[in-house]
Every structure is written in C-alpha cells, then in structure tokens.
Amino acid sequence: MFFIKKTDLYTTYFRYEDKTVVNSTQPDVLGAKYLHKKICILTSKSTFSAAEALAYFLQEHKLAEVIGEKTPGAANPVDHFVIQNQYLLLVPTGKVTSLVSHKNWEHVGVMPDQEVKAKDALKAAQIRILKNSLATDTKTELNPSEIKSLIHRLQQ
C-alpha cells in the first residue's frame, strides 16, 4: 500500500523448523496506493509487536516519520505457555531481521524521529505536517496565513 513495487522487508527465521522466510510487501493492492504523501505514525509505550513493525519498516524506508514515545521492543515471534494458571511464559521461536539494517527492534524498541509524550504526539504530528506544507508550498484548502495561524494555536 505504501511501496511503489514489491519490496522485500525482512526475514523471519523459525528455529524449530530451521527455516527462513522472506517477508515482502504485496505487489498489488485493492484500490489506490498511498504514495508520495507524508505519513506520521504515532507511538507510545503501548505500541507493540505488529504495530511496531509497521512503524519500524516505514521509518526505515523513509516513508513515514515516527512521533511519540519509544516502543517496548517486541519484534520476534514467541510461543505462549501458561504455567499453573498463574504465570505466562513467552518463549522466542524465531527472529525477525530487517533486510536494510540487518537488525530489529527486539528489546530496544522503535525510536521516534520526534520524541514526545504519547498524549502530545497528535499535536506534534499536526504541527510537523503543517510546517512541512508551508516549507514545500503544498497546495491545501488553507492559505499560508491560515496555516501559520493554525500552527500558532496548536503550539499554545
């Protein structure tokens, strides 16, 4: 949806099968692709697993800016075991590896491009997008004066 063509993003190694799978974007999507547009992904300490993957890979491919808090860092697949109806044991069963950085976000999280508290992330993203529209002369329904006024109100 965000990539022009099919793109290999990462591999997942499954240790029980001793097998590595390449994970790619879909070459075709239903409807229009969301290309050449500014994307801001908002994160918090509760952004986890697949949501982290979306933020990580769009950020890594310079398709989105991440705004908010550093995420917890849950990249790798796990099996869940309940012990004595009291404890939950998570055992890693594989490893995700980016084909760009050759790393992942396990235990380190996704680092935002602009770190702010989660409660302030939406406002920070709105300001960032509005400032970008001024800097790039993006055509909008608002004139530059109205955009500047809106930025000023958001910053208060």
Tab-separated table of C-alpha atoms in Angstrom:
chain	number	residue	atom	x	y	z
A	1	MET	CA	0.000	0.000	0.000
A	2	PHE	CA	2.889	2.413	0.750
A	3	PHE	CA	5.513	0.957	-1.601
A	4	ILE	CA	5.642	1.560	-5.362
A	5	LYS	CA	6.597	-2.030	-6.143
A	6	LYS	CA	7.022	-5.318	-4.335
A	7	THR	CA	9.710	-4.800	-1.694
A	8	ASP	CA	11.414	-7.419	0.469
A	9	LEU	CA	11.307	-6.002	4.010
A	10	TYR	CA	12.645	-8.623	6.389
A	11	THR	CA	13.327	-12.267	7.033
A	12	THR	CA	11.868	-14.378	9.787
A	13	TYR	CA	13.967	-17.300	10.976
A	14	PHE	CA	11.941	-20.085	12.635
A	15	ARG	CA	14.277	-22.120	14.795
A	16	TYR	CA	12.052	-25.198	15.283
A	17	GLU	CA	11.848	-25.707	11.519
A	18	ASP	CA	15.334	-24.266	10.857
A	19	LYS	CA	13.682	-22.252	8.106
A	20	THR	CA	13.990	-18.637	6.952
A	21	VAL	CA	11.114	-16.860	5.215
A	22	VAL	CA	11.428	-13.593	3.271
A	23	ASN	CA	8.572	-11.207	4.067
A	24	SER	CA	7.616	-8.751	1.322
A	25	THR	CA	5.035	-6.134	0.525
A	26	GLN	CA	2.193	-7.069	-1.798
A	27	PRO	CA	2.827	-6.066	-5.422
A	28	ASP	CA	-0.852	-5.272	-5.970
A	29	VAL	CA	-3.476	-3.870	-3.621
A	30	LEU	CA	-7.189	-3.251	-3.927
A	31	GLY	CA	-7.760	0.427	-4.520
A	32	ALA	CA	-5.199	3.181	-4.815
A	33	LYS	CA	-1.768	3.019	-3.221
A	34	TYR	CA	-0.877	5.699	-0.679
A	35	LEU	CA	2.253	7.021	-2.390
A	36	HIS	CA	4.324	10.207	-2.151
A	37	LYS	CA	2.429	11.554	0.844
A	38	LYS	CA	3.725	12.499	4.266
A	39	ILE	CA	2.935	9.842	6.855
A	40	CYS	CA	3.276	10.291	10.597
A	41	ILE	CA	2.974	7.233	12.813
A	42	LEU	CA	2.176	7.950	16.444
A	43	THR	CA	3.719	5.645	19.040
A	44	SER	CA	3.601	5.099	22.777
A	45	LYS	CA	4.906	2.674	25.364
A	46	SER	CA	1.849	0.563	24.463
A	47	THR	CA	2.680	0.309	20.740
A	48	PHE	CA	3.566	-3.351	20.438
A	49	SER	CA	4.541	-6.134	18.037
A	50	ALA	CA	2.893	-5.722	14.593
A	51	ALA	CA	2.253	-2.013	15.219
A	52	GLU	CA	5.971	-1.657	15.983
A	53	ALA	CA	6.780	-3.492	12.750
A	54	LEU	CA	4.726	-1.039	10.695
A	55	ALA	CA	6.450	1.930	12.349
A	56	TYR	CA	9.912	0.333	12.067
A	57	PHE	CA	9.735	-0.584	8.384
A	58	LEU	CA	8.031	2.585	7.141
A	59	GLN	CA	10.563	4.655	9.109
A	60	GLU	CA	13.470	2.563	7.840
A	61	HIS	CA	12.345	3.001	4.232
A	62	LYS	CA	11.877	6.747	4.812
A	63	LEU	CA	8.157	6.522	4.081
A	64	ALA	CA	6.999	7.767	7.493
A	65	GLU	CA	8.105	9.807	10.457
A	66	VAL	CA	7.550	8.280	13.874
A	67	ILE	CA	6.344	10.688	16.541
A	68	GLY	CA	5.754	9.848	20.188
A	69	GLU	CA	7.410	7.546	22.682
A	70	LYS	CA	9.944	4.765	22.207
A	71	THR	CA	8.117	1.449	21.834
A	72	PRO	CA	8.707	-1.592	24.117
A	73	GLY	CA	10.576	-3.729	21.578
A	74	ALA	CA	8.610	-6.868	20.715
A	75	ALA	CA	9.936	-7.968	17.337
A	76	ASN	CA	10.427	-11.709	17.475
A	77	PRO	CA	7.742	-14.418	17.284
A	78	VAL	CA	7.027	-16.261	20.539
A	79	ASP	CA	5.051	-19.222	21.864
A	80	HIS	CA	2.862	-18.626	24.932
A	81	PHE	CA	2.748	-21.077	27.845
A	82	VAL	CA	0.525	-20.705	30.911
A	83	ILE	CA	2.115	-22.211	33.999
A	84	GLN	CA	-0.083	-23.249	36.949
A	85	ASN	CA	-2.822	-20.872	35.740
A	86	GLN	CA	-0.719	-18.121	37.247
A	87	TYR	CA	2.244	-17.289	35.041
A	88	LEU	CA	2.649	-16.566	31.368
A	89	LEU	CA	5.911	-17.742	29.824
A	90	LEU	CA	6.889	-16.363	26.418
A	91	VAL	CA	9.498	-18.412	24.577
A	92	PRO	CA	11.086	-16.959	21.424
A	93	THR	CA	10.586	-19.233	18.430
A	94	GLY	CA	12.315	-17.161	15.802
A	95	LYS	CA	13.971	-13.928	14.863
A	96	VAL	CA	12.952	-11.068	12.578
A	97	THR	CA	15.812	-9.396	10.671
A	98	SER	CA	15.486	-6.261	8.558
A	99	LEU	CA	16.923	-6.580	5.071
A	100	VAL	CA	18.058	-2.931	5.282
A	101	SER	CA	19.661	-2.614	8.722
A	102	HIS	CA	20.187	-6.350	9.406
A	103	LYS	CA	18.744	-5.664	12.873
A	104	ASN	CA	15.328	-5.463	14.503
A	105	TRP	CA	13.616	-3.666	17.381
A	106	GLU	CA	13.611	-6.537	19.916
A	107	HIS	CA	14.287	-5.144	23.425
A	108	VAL	CA	15.346	-1.747	22.008
A	109	GLY	CA	12.028	-0.551	20.578
A	110	VAL	CA	11.355	1.783	17.691
A	111	MET	CA	12.988	5.157	18.260
A	112	PRO	CA	10.772	8.065	17.252
A	113	ASP	CA	12.040	10.756	14.896
A	114	GLN	CA	10.427	13.240	17.264
A	115	GLU	CA	10.196	12.042	20.850
A	116	VAL	CA	7.258	13.469	22.794
A	117	LYS	CA	4.874	12.072	25.381
A	118	ALA	CA	2.117	9.954	23.845
A	119	LYS	CA	-0.538	12.470	24.895
A	120	ASP	CA	1.272	15.168	22.867
A	121	ALA	CA	2.042	13.079	19.767
A	122	LEU	CA	-1.024	14.003	17.709
A	123	LYS	CA	-0.480	17.724	18.211
A	124	ALA	CA	3.239	17.358	17.418
A	125	ALA	CA	2.394	15.482	14.206
A	126	GLN	CA	-0.154	18.101	13.165
A	127	ILE	CA	2.378	20.899	13.700
A	128	ARG	CA	5.052	18.966	11.800
A	129	ILE	CA	2.743	18.348	8.831
A	130	LEU	CA	1.541	21.960	8.728
A	131	LYS	CA	5.117	23.306	8.871
A	132	ASN	CA	6.089	20.909	6.091
A	133	SER	CA	3.197	22.106	3.939
A	134	LEU	CA	4.463	25.691	4.332
A	135	ALA	CA	8.069	24.745	3.586
A	136	THR	CA	7.157	22.803	0.446
A	137	ASP	CA	4.372	25.078	-0.844
A	138	THR	CA	1.958	22.161	-0.729
A	139	LYS	CA	-1.437	23.088	-2.121
A	140	THR	CA	-4.098	22.964	0.595
A	141	GLU	CA	-7.519	24.421	1.266
A	142	LEU	CA	-5.826	26.867	3.657
A	143	ASN	CA	-3.685	29.800	2.594
A	144	PRO	CA	-0.230	30.270	4.202
A	145	SER	CA	-1.557	32.846	6.661
A	146	GLU	CA	-4.254	30.444	7.873
A	147	ILE	CA	-1.707	27.639	8.218
A	148	LYS	CA	0.600	29.867	10.289
A	149	SER	CA	-2.327	30.838	12.499
A	150	LEU	CA	-3.257	27.186	12.997
A	151	ILE	CA	0.346	26.297	13.879
A	152	HIS	CA	0.398	29.126	16.406
A	153	ARG	CA	-2.841	27.904	18.039
A	154	LEU	CA	-1.566	24.316	18.206
A	155	GLN	CA	1.689	25.440	19.837
A	156	GLN	CA	-0.118	27.176	22.684
